[in-house]
Short mmCIF file of C-alpha atoms and ligand atoms in Angstrom, two decimals:
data_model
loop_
_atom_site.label_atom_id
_atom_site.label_comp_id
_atom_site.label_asym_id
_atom_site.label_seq_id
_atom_site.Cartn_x
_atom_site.Cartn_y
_atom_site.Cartn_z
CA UNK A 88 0.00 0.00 0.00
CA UNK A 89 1.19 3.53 -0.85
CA UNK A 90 1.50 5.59 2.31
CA UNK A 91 -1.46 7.95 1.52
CA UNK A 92 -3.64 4.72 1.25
CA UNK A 93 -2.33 3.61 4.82
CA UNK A 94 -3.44 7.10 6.36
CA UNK A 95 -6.79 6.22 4.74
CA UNK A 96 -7.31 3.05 6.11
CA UNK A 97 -5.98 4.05 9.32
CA UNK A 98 -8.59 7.21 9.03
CA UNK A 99 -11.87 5.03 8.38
CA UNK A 100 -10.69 2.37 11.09
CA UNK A 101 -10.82 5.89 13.72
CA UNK A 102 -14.45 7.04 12.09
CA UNK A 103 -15.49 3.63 12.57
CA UNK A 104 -14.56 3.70 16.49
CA UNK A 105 -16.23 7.14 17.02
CA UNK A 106 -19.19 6.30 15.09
CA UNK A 107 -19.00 2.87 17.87
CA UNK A 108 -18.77 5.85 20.64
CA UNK A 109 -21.21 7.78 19.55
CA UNK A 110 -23.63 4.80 19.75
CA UNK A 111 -22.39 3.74 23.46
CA UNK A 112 -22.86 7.47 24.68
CA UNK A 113 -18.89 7.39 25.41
CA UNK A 114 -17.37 11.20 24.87
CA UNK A 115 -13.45 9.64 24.48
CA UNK A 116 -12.13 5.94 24.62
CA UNK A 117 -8.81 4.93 25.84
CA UNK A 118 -7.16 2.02 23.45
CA UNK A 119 -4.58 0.34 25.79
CA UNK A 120 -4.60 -3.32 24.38
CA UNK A 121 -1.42 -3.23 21.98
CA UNK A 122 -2.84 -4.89 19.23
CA UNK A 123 -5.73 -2.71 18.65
CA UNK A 124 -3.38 0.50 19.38
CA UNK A 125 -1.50 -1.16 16.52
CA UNK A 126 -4.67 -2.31 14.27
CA UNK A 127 -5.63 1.67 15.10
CA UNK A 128 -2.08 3.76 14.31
CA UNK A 129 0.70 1.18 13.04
CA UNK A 130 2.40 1.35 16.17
CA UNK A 131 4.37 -1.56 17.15
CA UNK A 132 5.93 -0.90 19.99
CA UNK A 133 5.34 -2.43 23.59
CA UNK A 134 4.04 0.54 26.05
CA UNK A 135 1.31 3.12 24.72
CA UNK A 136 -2.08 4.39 25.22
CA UNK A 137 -4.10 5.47 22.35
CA UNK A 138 -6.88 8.36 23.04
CA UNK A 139 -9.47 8.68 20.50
CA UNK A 140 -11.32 11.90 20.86
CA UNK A 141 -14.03 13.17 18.26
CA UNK A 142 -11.36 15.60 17.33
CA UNK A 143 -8.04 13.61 17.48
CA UNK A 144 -6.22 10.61 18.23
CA UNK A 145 -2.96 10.60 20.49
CA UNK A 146 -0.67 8.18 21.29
CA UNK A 147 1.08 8.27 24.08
CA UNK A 148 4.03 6.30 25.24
CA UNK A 149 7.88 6.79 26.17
CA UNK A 150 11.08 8.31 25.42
CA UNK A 151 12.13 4.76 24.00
CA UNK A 152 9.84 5.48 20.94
CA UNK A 153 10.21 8.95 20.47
CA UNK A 154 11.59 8.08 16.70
CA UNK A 155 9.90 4.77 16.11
CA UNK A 156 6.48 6.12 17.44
CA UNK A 157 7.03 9.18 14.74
CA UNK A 158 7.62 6.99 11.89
CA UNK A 159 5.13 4.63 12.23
CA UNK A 160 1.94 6.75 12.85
CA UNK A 161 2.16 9.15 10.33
CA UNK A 162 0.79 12.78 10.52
CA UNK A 163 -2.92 11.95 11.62
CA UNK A 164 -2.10 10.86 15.38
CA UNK A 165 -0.60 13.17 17.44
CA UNK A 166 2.23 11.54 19.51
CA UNK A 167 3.25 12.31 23.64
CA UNK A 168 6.13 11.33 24.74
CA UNK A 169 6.21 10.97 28.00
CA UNK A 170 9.56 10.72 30.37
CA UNK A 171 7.31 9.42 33.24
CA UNK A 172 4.41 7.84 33.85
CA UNK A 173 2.09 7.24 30.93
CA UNK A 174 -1.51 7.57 33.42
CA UNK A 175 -0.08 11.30 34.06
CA UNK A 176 -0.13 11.97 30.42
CA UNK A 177 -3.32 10.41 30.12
CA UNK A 178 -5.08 12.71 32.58
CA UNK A 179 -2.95 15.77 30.52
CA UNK A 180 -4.15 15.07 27.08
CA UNK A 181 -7.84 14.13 28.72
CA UNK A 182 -7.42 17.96 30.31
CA UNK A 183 -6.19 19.80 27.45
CA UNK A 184 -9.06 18.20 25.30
CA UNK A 185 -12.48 19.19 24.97
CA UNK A 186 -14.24 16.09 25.43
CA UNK A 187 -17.02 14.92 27.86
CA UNK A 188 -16.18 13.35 31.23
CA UNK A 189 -17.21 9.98 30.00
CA UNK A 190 -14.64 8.04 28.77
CA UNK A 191 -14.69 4.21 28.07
CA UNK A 192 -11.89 1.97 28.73
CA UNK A 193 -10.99 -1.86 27.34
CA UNK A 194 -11.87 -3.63 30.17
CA UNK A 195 -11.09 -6.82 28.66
CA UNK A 196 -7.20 -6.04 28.49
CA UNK A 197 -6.77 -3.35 31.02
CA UNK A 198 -5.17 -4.66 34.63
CA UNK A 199 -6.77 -3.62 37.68
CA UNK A 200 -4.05 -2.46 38.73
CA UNK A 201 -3.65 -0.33 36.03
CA UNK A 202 -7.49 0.76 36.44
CA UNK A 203 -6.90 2.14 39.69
CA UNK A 204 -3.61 4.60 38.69
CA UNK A 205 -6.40 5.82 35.65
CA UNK A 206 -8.76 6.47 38.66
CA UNK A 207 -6.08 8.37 40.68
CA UNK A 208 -4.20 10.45 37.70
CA UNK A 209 -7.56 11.39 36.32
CA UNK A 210 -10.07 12.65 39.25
CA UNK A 211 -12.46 14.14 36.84
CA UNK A 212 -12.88 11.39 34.33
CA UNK A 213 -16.34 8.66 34.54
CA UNK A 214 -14.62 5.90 33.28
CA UNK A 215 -17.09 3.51 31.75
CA UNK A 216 -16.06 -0.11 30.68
CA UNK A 217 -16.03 -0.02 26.81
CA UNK A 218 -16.09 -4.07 26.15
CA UNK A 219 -14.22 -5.51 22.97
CA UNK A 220 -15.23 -2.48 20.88
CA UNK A 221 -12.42 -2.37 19.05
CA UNK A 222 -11.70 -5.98 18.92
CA UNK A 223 -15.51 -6.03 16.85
CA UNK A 224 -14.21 -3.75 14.46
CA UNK A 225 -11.02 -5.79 13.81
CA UNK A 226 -12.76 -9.19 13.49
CA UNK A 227 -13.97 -8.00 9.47
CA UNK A 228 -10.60 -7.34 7.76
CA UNK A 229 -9.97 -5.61 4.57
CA UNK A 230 -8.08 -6.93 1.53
CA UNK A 231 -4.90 -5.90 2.55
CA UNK A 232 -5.18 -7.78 6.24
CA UNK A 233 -6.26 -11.15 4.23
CA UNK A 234 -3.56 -10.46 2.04
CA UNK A 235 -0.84 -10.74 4.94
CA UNK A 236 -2.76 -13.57 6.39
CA UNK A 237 -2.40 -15.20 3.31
CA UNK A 238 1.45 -14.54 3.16
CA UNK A 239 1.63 -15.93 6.78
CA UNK A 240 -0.14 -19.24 5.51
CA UNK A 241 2.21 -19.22 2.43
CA UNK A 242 5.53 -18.68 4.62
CA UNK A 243 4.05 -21.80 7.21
CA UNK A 244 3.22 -23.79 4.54
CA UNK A 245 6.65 -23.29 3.26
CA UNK A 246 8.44 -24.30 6.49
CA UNK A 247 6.27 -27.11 7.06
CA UNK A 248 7.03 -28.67 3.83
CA UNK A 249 10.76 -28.04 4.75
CA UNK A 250 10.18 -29.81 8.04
CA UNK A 251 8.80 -33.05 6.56
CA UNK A 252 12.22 -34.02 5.11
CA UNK A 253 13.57 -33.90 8.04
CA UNK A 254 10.74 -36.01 10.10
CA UNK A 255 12.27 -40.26 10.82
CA UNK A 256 12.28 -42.91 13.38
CA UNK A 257 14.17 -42.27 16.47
CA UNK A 258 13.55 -37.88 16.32
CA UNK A 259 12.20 -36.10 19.39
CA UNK A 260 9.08 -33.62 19.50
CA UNK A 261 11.06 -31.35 20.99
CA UNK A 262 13.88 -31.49 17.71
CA UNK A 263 11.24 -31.86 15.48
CA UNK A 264 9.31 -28.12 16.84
CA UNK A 265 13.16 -26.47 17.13
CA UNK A 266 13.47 -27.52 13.27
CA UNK A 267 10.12 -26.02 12.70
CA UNK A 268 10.75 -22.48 14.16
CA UNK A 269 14.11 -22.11 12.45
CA UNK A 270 12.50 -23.35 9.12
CA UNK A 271 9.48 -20.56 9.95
CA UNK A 272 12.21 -18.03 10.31
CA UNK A 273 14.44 -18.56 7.30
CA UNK A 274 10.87 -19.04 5.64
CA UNK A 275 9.84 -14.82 6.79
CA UNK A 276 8.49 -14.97 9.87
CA UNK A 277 8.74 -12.38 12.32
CA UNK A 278 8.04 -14.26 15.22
CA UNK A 279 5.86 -17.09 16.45
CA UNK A 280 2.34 -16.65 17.11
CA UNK A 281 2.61 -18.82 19.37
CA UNK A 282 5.08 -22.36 20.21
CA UNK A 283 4.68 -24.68 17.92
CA UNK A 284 2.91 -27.63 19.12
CA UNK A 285 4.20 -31.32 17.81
CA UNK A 286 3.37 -34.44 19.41
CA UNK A 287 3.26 -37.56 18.76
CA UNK A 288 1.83 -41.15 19.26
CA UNK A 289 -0.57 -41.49 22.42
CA UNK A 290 0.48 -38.11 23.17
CA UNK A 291 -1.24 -36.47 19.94
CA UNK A 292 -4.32 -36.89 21.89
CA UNK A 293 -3.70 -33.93 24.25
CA UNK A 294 -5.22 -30.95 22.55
CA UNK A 295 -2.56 -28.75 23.88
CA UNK A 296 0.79 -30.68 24.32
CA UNK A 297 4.27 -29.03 24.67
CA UNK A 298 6.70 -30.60 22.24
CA UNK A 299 9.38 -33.23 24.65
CA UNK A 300 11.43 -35.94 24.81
CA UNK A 301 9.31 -38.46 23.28
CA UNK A 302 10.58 -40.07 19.95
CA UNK A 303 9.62 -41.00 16.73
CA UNK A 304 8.05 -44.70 16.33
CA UNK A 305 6.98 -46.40 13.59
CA UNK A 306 3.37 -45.85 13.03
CA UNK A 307 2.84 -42.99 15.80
CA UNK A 308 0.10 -40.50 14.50
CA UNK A 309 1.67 -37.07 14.34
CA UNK A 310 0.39 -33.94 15.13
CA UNK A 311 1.87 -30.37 14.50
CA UNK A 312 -0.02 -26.93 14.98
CA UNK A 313 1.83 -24.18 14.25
CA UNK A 314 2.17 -20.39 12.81
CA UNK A 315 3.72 -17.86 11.13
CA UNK A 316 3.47 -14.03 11.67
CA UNK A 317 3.56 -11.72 8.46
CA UNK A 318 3.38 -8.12 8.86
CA UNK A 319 2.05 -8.51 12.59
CA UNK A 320 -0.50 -10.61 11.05
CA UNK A 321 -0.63 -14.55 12.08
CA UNK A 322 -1.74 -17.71 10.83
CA UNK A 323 -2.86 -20.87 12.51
CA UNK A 324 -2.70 -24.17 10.98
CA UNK A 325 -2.72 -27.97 12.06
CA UNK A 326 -1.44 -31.11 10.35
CA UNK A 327 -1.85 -35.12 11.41
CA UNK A 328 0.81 -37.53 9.97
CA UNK A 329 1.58 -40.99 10.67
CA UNK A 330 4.66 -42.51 9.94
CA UNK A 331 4.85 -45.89 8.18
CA UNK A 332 1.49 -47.32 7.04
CA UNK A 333 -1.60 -46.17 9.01
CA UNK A 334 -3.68 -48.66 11.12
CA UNK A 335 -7.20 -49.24 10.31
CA UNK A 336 -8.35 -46.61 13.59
CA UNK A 337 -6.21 -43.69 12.26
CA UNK A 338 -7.33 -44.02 8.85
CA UNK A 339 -10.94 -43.86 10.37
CA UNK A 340 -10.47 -40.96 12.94
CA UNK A 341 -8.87 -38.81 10.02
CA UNK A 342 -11.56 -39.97 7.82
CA UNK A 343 -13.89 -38.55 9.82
CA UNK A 344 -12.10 -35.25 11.13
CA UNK A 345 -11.48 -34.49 7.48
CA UNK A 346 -15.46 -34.89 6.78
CA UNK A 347 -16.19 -32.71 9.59
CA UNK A 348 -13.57 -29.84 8.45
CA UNK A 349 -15.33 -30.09 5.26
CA UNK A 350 -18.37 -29.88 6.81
CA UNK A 351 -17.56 -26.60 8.60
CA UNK A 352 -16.04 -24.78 5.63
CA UNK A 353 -19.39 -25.09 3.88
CA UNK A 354 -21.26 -24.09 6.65
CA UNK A 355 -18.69 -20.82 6.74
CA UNK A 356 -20.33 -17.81 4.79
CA UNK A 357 -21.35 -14.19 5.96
CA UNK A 358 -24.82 -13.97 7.79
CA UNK A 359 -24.63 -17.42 9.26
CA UNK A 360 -24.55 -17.60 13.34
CA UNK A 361 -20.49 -19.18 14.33
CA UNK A 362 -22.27 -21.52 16.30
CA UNK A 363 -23.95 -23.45 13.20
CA UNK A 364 -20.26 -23.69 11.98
CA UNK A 365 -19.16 -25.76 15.25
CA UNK A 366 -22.44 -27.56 15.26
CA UNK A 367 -21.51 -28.44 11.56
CA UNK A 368 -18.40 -30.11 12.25
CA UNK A 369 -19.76 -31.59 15.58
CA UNK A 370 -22.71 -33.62 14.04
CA UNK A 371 -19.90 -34.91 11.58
CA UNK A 372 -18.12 -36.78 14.86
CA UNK A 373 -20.98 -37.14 16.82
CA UNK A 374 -22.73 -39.35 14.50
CA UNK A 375 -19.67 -41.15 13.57
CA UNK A 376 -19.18 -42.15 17.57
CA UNK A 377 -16.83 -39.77 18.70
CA UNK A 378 -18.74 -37.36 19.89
CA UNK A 379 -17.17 -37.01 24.12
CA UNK A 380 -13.93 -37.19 21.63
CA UNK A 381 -14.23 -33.84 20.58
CA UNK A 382 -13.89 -31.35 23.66
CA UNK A 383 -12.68 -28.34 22.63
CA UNK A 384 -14.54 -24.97 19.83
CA UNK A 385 -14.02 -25.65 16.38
CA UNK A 386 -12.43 -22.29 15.73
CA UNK A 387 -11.39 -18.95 16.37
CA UNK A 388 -11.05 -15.76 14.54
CA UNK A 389 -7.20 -15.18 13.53
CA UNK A 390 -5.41 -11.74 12.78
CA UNK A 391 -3.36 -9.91 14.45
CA UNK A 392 -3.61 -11.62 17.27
CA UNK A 393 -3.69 -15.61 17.13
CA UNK A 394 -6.62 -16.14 18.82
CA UNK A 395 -9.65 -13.26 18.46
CA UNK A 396 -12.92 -12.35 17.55
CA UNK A 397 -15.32 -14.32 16.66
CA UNK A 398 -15.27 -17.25 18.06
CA UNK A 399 -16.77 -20.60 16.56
CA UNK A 400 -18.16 -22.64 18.86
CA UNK A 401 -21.27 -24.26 20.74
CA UNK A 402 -21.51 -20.94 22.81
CA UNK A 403 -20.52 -18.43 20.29
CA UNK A 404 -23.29 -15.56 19.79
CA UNK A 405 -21.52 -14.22 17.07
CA UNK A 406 -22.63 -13.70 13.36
CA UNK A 407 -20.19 -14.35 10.60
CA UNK A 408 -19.83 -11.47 8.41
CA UNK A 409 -17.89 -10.77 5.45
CA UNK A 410 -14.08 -10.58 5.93
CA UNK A 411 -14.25 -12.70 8.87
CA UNK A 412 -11.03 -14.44 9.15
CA UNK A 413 -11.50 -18.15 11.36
CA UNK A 414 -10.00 -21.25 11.69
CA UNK A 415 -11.57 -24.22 11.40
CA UNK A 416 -10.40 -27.42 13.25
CA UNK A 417 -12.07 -30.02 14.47
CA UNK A 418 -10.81 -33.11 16.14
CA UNK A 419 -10.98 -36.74 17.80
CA UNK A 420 -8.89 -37.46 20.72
CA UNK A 421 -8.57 -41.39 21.99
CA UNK A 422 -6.74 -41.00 25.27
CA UNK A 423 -3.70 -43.19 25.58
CA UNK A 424 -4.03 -43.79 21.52
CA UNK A 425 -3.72 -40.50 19.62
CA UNK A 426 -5.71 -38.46 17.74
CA UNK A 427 -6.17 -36.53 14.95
CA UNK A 428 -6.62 -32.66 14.22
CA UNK A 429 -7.17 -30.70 10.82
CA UNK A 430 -7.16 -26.68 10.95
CA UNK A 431 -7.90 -24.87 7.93
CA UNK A 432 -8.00 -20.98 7.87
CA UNK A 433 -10.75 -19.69 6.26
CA UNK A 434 -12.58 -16.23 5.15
CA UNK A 435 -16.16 -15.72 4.91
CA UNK A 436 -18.15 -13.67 2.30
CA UNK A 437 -20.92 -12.83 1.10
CA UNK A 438 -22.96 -16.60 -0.34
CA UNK A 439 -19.12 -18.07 0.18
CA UNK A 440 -15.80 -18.54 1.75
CA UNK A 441 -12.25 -18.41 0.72
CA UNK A 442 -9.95 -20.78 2.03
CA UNK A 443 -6.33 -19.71 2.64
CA UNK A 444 -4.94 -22.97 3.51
CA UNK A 445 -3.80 -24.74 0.59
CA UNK A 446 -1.46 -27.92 2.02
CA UNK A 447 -2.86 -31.31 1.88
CA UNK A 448 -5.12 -32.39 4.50
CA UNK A 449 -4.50 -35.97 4.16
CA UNK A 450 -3.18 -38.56 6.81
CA UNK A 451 0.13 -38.31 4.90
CA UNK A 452 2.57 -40.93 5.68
CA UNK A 453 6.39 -40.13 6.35
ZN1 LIG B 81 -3.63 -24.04 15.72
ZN1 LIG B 82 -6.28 -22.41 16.18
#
């Protein structure tokens, strides 16, 4: 994107959050989880406040950034730099503005801790909690967002190819997810979404197992869910091998998982409740038997953050709408066996979907 296209975007994204204050009877709203501050200005770094006013947006964070915070945020956002504490410029910039008393805050994110030094640098202020207001607005990305998603499924996809040269008898999980982050690296990642998970045999049955000692053996299912992170944007994808020639169970259990990420994908357009996506890919294993097998939501929204809005499962009351961004990823866990999951990454529109994920879903055999 050329730079004037950048302020745009970063323009409508602020309209979109006053028009969202307007609505909620807020007069100012105080952006403090780093994400959105970045989703909101382009600024990456790791301390700041944003303040969105109907008049004008400041950052505020330290001397560190004085340079970087310039750079980034172009001429639309003011920038404070502060050389002490960043709830005393808070309550400065909330003074020398002209909005109302009432100003929301991300409750979600924002410590209690740092709740109460709000309350104390800024007597005056009604601070209302704002809920995930911003993280609403996020959840529908524009072409450019799905673009870097995409690049951050291209770069894993990459690496995980890479990897599977390397998988044999006798190689540990944790070798195995080592190999994987220096192959995501060379491949353009930034940084990890999050740690790679690999296990294998019985142990590909915990949903959320840390990679360890255990080594490769013949016929062990194995299980690797992993990202990349392009342009602060992630992607989320799983994989089930087995090595050697699969029993008669695995085949089945993919079989089935496979069926109900199918399931789920079709079910994903804009206008449909999350939920019916999850219950899609839950009738799949329920009426194949597996249903206690299957414990955990079939998917999440994926951006910027790894894991955020919507969610898509049993409980969700969100709507899909267009630009969406979710995994989908079903599974079926046999304790003290293995099991099996398949995560796609997928966008919904309007009568459709687009699926970013491209690398073969099958049971693969090293
Ligand atoms: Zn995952
Ligand atoms: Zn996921």
């Amino acid at each position: 994107m050329k730079p004037e296209e950048v302020w745009d975007t970063r323009g409508l994204r602020l309209r979109q959050v006053l028009d969202r204050l307007h609505e909620s009877r807020l007069d100012a709203l105080l952006v403090s989880h780093l994400p959105n501050v970045r989703w909101l200005t382009g600024f990456t770094g790791s301390s700041a406040f944003l303040l969105v006013e109907p008049g004008s947006a400041t950052l505020i964070t330290d001397f560190r950034y004085r340079t970087q915070a310039s750079e980034e945020v172009g001429d639309e956002i003011s920038v404070s730099i502060t050389d002490s504490d960043l709830f005393a410029e808070v309550a400065r910039c909330l003074e020398e503005g002209d909005s109302g008393p009432r100003v929301g805050f991300e409750d979600h994110s924002l410590a209690v801790r740092d709740r109460r030094a709000l309350g104390e640098s800024c007597g005056a202020v009604m601070w209302e909690p704002a809920g995930p207001l911003v993280g609403e607005l996020r959840s529908t990305k524009d072409s450019g967002e799905i673009e870097s998603i995409s690049s951050a499924v291209r770069v894993a996809e990459s690496a995980l190819g890479d990897l599977l040269g390397t998988v044999r008898e006798g190689v540990s999980e944790r070798d195995l997810a080592v190999e994987l982050e220096y192959r995501l690296r060379l491949a353009g990642s930034e940084s990890m979404p999050f740690d790679p998970i690999v296990a294998s045999g019985p142990r590909s049955a915990l949903p959320h197992a840390h990679p360890g000692e255990r080594t490769l053996h013949e016929g062990d299912l194995l299980l690797i869910d992993f990202g990349a992170r392009v342009e602060g944007y992630c992607s989320d994808m799983t994989r089930t091998f087995v090595l050697g020639a699969p029993a008669a169970w695995q085949v089945e259990i993919h079989g089935v998982v496979s069926r109900a990420v199918e399931k789920a994908i079709a079910a994903t357009e804009a206008g449909v409740p999350a939920r019916n996506v999850d219950r899609a890919a839950r009738d799949v294993i329920a009426e194949a038997g597996f249903g206690d097998r299957f414990g955990h939501g079939t998917g999440h929204g994926v951006g910027l953050e790894v894991h955020e809005q919507p969610s898509v499962n049993a409980r969700s009351r969100d709507t899909l709408e267009s630009g969406n961004v979710v995994t989908i990823e079903p599974a079926v866990y046999l304790p003290g066996r293995g099991g099996v999951r398949l995560e796609e990454v997928v966008v919904a529109g309007e009568g459709g979907r687009r699926v970013l994920t491209g690398f073969p879903l099958d049971l693969g055999e090293l």
